[in-house]
Amino acid sequence: MWHELLAVFFLGGFFGLDTTAAWQVLFSHPLFACVLVGLLFGQPQLGLFFGIIFELIWLYDIPVGGSKFPEGNLSTFIGLMIVLSLPSVSGDSQPWLILVSSIYVLIIAYFLGVTISWMRKMNRHLVEKADRFAEEGNEKKIERMHLLSVFNAYLHGAFWAVIFYLTGLFLTEKVLHYLPNKAPFTMDQLQTVFLATGLVVMFDLFFSRKNIVYFFLGLICGIGLGIIL
């Protein structure tokens, strides 16, 4: 339990930081973060499953600038940690665990999006202070405000990851207690449904683009050149 809790705190902070404040090199995205966590806990297949499915589901929501968005990166990581923390739930009951934790991921993503707005408001006060220090020519205090804002973003990810992880762990165990021991569907069936959902999001995003005609034009030209050459 303590190993999982420490992992949630430290990794939650880093993933949250990459999403909102620093680096933004995409290692917080489910496809990378979940595979990494799965490898760390000896469940690479489960990590890859979560990574692929939720990477597709969250394609619509890109954290650009000050946009408001559901925090899918952090919520997916939390959901995976909940599953990894309940190894006793296996066999015929495992599909229930995956389904319940996945629904929880989708719900808390929107709550985490609200907490990001709170974090930005706190950082705005630090920016205002940094502006005053800039007028005074105090470089050290400007740097201090910058570091404080980065630390605030890290603490935001770590704190809320722990809160929603513990809450989710409690709720998931309670919900599973009232569900039948054997799920009426298999893991393969559940994976197929989730994958289909993710593909629907991807196709909708792709075909709704205004410049899609250029894609098909390039595709036709490429096929034509391939036939000629």
XYZ file of C-alpha atoms in Angstrom:
229
model
C 0.000 0.000 0.000
C 2.747 2.463 0.953
C 4.692 1.732 -2.219
C 1.640 2.526 -4.334
C 0.888 5.677 -2.317
C 4.434 6.997 -2.722
C 4.325 6.223 -6.439
C 1.039 8.114 -6.760
C 2.478 11.144 -4.943
C 5.796 11.444 -6.776
C 4.678 10.343 -10.240
C 1.410 12.260 -9.926
C 3.409 15.420 -9.307
C 5.662 14.850 -12.324
C 2.815 13.930 -14.656
C 0.792 16.927 -13.505
C 3.801 19.193 -13.944
C 4.418 17.977 -17.487
C 0.779 18.553 -18.392
C 0.395 22.080 -17.033
C 3.637 23.906 -16.292
C 6.982 22.426 -17.319
C 8.531 20.372 -20.119
C 5.250 19.398 -21.839
C 7.111 16.695 -23.756
C 4.100 14.330 -23.593
C 5.587 11.792 -21.169
C 2.529 12.448 -18.996
C 0.234 11.183 -21.758
C -1.418 7.811 -21.074
C 0.405 6.007 -23.873
C 3.765 6.691 -22.218
C 2.885 7.157 -18.543
C 0.707 4.045 -18.219
C 3.229 1.813 -19.973
C 5.953 3.132 -17.665
C 3.842 2.528 -14.559
C 2.839 -0.907 -15.824
C 6.501 -1.841 -16.261
C 7.376 -0.552 -12.783
C 4.676 -2.712 -11.203
C 5.249 -5.775 -13.376
C 2.012 -5.352 -15.371
C 3.156 -4.044 -18.791
C 0.138 -5.468 -20.648
C -2.315 -3.732 -18.324
C -0.356 -0.492 -18.610
C -0.372 -0.714 -22.408
C -4.119 -1.395 -22.421
C -4.873 1.679 -20.302
C -2.399 3.748 -22.308
C -3.809 2.956 -25.740
C -7.476 3.200 -24.782
C -7.305 6.490 -22.893
C -4.822 8.069 -25.291
C -7.510 7.667 -27.954
C -10.339 8.811 -25.680
C -8.540 12.022 -24.647
C -7.454 12.998 -28.183
C -9.977 15.836 -28.188
C -8.584 17.488 -25.085
C -5.178 19.078 -25.565
C -3.917 21.335 -22.720
C -2.865 24.318 -24.838
C -2.150 27.634 -23.114
C -4.869 28.588 -20.662
C -7.553 26.348 -22.131
C -9.944 24.501 -19.830
C -9.851 20.753 -20.260
C -10.558 17.507 -18.382
C -7.246 16.331 -16.920
C -7.197 12.942 -18.602
C -3.482 12.317 -18.154
C -3.516 12.415 -14.373
C -6.908 10.734 -14.033
C -5.819 7.805 -16.236
C -2.683 7.346 -14.143
C -4.816 7.326 -10.975
C -7.213 4.778 -12.458
C -4.358 2.465 -13.406
C -2.871 2.745 -9.913
C -6.232 1.753 -8.413
C -6.287 -1.400 -10.545
C -2.666 -2.210 -9.667
C -3.446 -1.736 -5.967
C -6.149 -4.408 -6.004
C -4.296 -7.545 -7.172
C -6.712 -9.747 -5.223
C -9.437 -8.831 -7.726
C -8.640 -11.181 -10.593
C -10.111 -13.897 -12.763
C -13.831 -13.530 -13.465
C -14.034 -10.364 -11.328
C -11.255 -8.458 -13.092
C -13.490 -7.101 -15.896
C -15.611 -5.421 -13.201
C -12.496 -3.812 -11.724
C -11.361 -2.467 -15.104
C -14.833 -1.152 -15.935
C -15.425 0.548 -12.571
C -11.967 2.141 -12.497
C -12.363 3.343 -16.106
C -15.663 5.041 -15.310
C -13.978 6.651 -12.310
C -11.191 7.907 -14.607
C -13.699 9.653 -16.866
C -15.497 11.293 -13.930
C -12.524 12.615 -11.982
C -10.882 14.018 -15.121
C -13.423 16.845 -15.066
C -12.930 17.508 -11.347
C -9.165 17.611 -11.893
C -9.749 20.118 -14.683
C -11.418 22.407 -12.130
C -8.462 22.084 -9.743
C -6.139 23.189 -12.553
C -8.103 26.442 -12.750
C -7.527 26.891 -9.000
C -3.818 26.243 -9.442
C -3.606 28.792 -12.266
C -5.273 31.432 -10.089
C -2.650 30.849 -7.406
C 0.124 31.127 -9.977
C -1.400 34.340 -11.314
C -0.699 35.983 -7.952
C 2.923 34.844 -8.226
C 3.129 36.340 -11.729
C 1.821 39.664 -10.428
C 4.503 39.629 -7.738
C 7.122 38.744 -10.347
C 6.018 41.758 -12.416
C 6.526 44.054 -9.432
C 9.967 42.571 -8.794
C 10.797 43.058 -12.481
C 9.994 46.759 -12.161
C 12.347 46.873 -9.185
C 15.023 44.984 -11.120
C 15.197 42.229 -8.497
C 16.220 39.163 -10.532
C 16.558 36.793 -7.567
C 12.985 37.370 -6.429
C 11.721 36.933 -9.992
C 13.489 33.583 -10.146
C 12.032 32.678 -6.759
C 8.492 33.391 -7.989
C 9.131 31.216 -11.037
C 10.359 28.307 -8.911
C 7.402 28.707 -6.553
C 4.965 28.495 -9.464
C 6.646 25.315 -10.734
C 6.560 23.817 -7.229
C 2.896 24.794 -6.931
C 2.126 22.916 -10.160
C 4.031 19.850 -8.930
C 2.295 19.918 -5.551
C -1.057 20.291 -7.284
C -0.528 17.074 -9.249
C 0.859 15.156 -6.270
C -1.801 16.290 -3.788
C -4.849 15.682 -5.965
C -3.452 12.405 -7.263
C -3.270 11.102 -3.691
C -6.738 12.431 -2.800
C -8.458 10.911 -5.817
C -6.426 7.706 -5.577
C -7.477 7.043 -1.970
C -11.063 8.064 -2.720
C -11.158 5.861 -5.806
C -9.653 2.913 -3.963
C -12.340 3.169 -1.287
C -15.223 3.617 -3.739
C -14.034 0.883 -6.093
C -13.850 -1.680 -3.297
C -17.332 -0.678 -2.114
C -18.835 -0.926 -5.612
C -17.174 -4.286 -6.317
C -18.632 -5.623 -3.080
C -22.159 -5.191 -4.493
C -21.415 -6.619 -7.942
C -21.612 -10.327 -8.852
C -18.366 -12.234 -8.442
C -18.424 -13.223 -12.095
C -18.760 -10.446 -14.655
C -21.225 -11.117 -17.519
C -18.511 -10.141 -20.003
C -14.897 -11.133 -20.541
C -11.772 -9.002 -20.583
C -11.503 -9.468 -24.348
C -15.044 -8.185 -24.848
C -14.406 -5.207 -22.575
C -11.168 -4.352 -24.371
C -12.962 -4.498 -27.718
C -15.669 -2.089 -26.532
C -13.125 0.375 -25.129
C -10.987 0.186 -28.255
C -14.038 0.800 -30.439
C -14.928 3.841 -28.312
C -11.430 5.234 -28.696
C -11.452 4.649 -32.449
C -14.796 6.456 -32.753
C -13.233 9.502 -31.079
C -10.207 9.296 -33.372
C -12.257 8.924 -36.565
C -14.631 11.723 -35.581
C -11.697 14.022 -34.876
C -10.035 13.064 -38.150
C -13.016 13.312 -40.491
C -14.285 16.566 -38.957
C -11.123 18.394 -40.054
C -11.703 21.055 -42.714
C -8.478 20.247 -44.565
C -9.105 16.502 -44.826
C -9.350 16.892 -48.612
C -5.583 17.463 -48.714
C -5.030 14.139 -46.979
C -7.010 12.245 -49.588
C -5.336 14.251 -52.366
C -1.924 13.267 -51.029
C -3.069 9.667 -50.589
C -4.283 9.458 -54.205
C -1.066 11.043 -55.496
C 1.005 8.633 -53.407
C -0.903 5.602 -54.680
C -0.654 6.908 -58.252
C 3.097 7.440 -58.008
C 3.466 4.001 -56.444
C 1.657 2.399 -59.390
C 3.581 4.397 -62.016
C 6.999 3.874 -60.466
